XYZ file of C-alpha atoms in Angstrom:
104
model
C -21.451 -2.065 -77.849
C -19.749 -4.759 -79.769
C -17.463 -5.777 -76.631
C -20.428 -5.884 -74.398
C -21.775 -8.403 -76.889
C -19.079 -10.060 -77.174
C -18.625 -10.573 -72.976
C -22.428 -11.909 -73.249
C -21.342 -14.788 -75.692
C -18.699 -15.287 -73.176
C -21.063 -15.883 -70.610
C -21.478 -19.527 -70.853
C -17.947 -19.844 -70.579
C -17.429 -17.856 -67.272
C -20.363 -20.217 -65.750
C -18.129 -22.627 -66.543
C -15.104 -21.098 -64.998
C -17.037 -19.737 -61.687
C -18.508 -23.557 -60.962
C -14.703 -24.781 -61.424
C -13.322 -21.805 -59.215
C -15.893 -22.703 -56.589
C -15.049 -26.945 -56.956
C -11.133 -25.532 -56.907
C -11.994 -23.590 -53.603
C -14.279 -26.029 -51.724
C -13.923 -29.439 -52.803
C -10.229 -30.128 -54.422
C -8.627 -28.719 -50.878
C -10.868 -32.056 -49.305
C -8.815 -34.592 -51.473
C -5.460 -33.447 -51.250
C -2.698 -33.340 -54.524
C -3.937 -36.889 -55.346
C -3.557 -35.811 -59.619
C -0.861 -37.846 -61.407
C -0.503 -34.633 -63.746
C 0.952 -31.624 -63.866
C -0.690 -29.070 -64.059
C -3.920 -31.220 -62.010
C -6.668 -31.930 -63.689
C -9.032 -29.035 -62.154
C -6.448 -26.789 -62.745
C -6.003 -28.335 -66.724
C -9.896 -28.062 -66.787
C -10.051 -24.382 -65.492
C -7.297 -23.196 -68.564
C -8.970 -25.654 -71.256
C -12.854 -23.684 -70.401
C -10.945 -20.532 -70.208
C -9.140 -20.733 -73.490
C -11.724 -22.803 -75.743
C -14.911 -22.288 -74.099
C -17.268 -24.569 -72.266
C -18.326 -27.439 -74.579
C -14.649 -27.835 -76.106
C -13.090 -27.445 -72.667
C -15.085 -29.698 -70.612
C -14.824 -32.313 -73.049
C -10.692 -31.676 -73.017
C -11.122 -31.497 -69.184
C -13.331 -34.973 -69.474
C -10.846 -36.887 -71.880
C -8.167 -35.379 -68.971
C -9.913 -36.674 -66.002
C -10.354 -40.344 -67.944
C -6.837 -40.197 -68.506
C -6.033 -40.270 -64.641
C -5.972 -43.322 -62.992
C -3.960 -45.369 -60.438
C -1.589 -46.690 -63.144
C -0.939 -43.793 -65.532
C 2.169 -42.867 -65.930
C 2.879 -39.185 -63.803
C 3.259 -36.643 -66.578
C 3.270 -32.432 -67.428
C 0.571 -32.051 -69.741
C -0.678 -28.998 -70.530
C -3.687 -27.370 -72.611
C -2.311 -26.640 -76.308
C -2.323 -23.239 -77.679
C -5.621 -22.267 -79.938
C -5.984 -20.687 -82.993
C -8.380 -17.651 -82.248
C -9.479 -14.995 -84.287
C -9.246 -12.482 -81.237
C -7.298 -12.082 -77.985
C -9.089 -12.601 -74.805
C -8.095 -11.231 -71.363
C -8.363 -13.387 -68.320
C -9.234 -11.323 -65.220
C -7.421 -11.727 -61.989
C -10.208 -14.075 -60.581
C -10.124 -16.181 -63.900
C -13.243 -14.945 -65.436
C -12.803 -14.698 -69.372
C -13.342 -10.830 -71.322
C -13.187 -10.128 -74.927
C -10.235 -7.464 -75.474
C -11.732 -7.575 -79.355
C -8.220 -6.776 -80.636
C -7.241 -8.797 -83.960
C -4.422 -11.599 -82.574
C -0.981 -10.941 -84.664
């Protein structure tokens, strides 16, 4: 009961993740690797929802995206590790799932 509960909170989150799974699918393949970053910036804003949730991420994902522009310097930057309470499991597809085990 407590993990389904938990996957519900995560709900919001996995919006998140399906809308940038479909924009990864669709619309990214129409503009080519134009990103100055590694990983790209869909791909950055896909881990940072993922791993933080959808407010915190997007807003990484945003600052990201401002960050890329015609004269910024190429560069690998990737999302920084969290400090969570709990583990979570990402699925195969990238959807997010609580494994409610206590992190180490």
């Amino acid at each position: 009961m407590l993990r389904a509960l938990h996957n519900l909170v995560l709900a919001p989150r996995n919006l998140g993740v399906a809308l940038l799974l479909v924009y990864r699918k669709v619309i990214s393949p129409i503009y080519g690797d134009v990103c100055r970053y590694y990983p790209t910036c869909s791909a950055y804003g896909l881990e940072a929802v993922q791993v933080y949730g959808l407010l915190r991420g997007s807003w990484m994902a945003l600052r990201r995206i401002l960050r890329c522009h015609p004269w910024a310097k190429p560069d690998f930057d990737e999302v920084p590790e969290p400090k969570r309470a709990f583990d979570i499991r990402i699925t195969a597809p990238g959807f997010v799932v609580s494994t409610l085990q206590p992190k180490d």
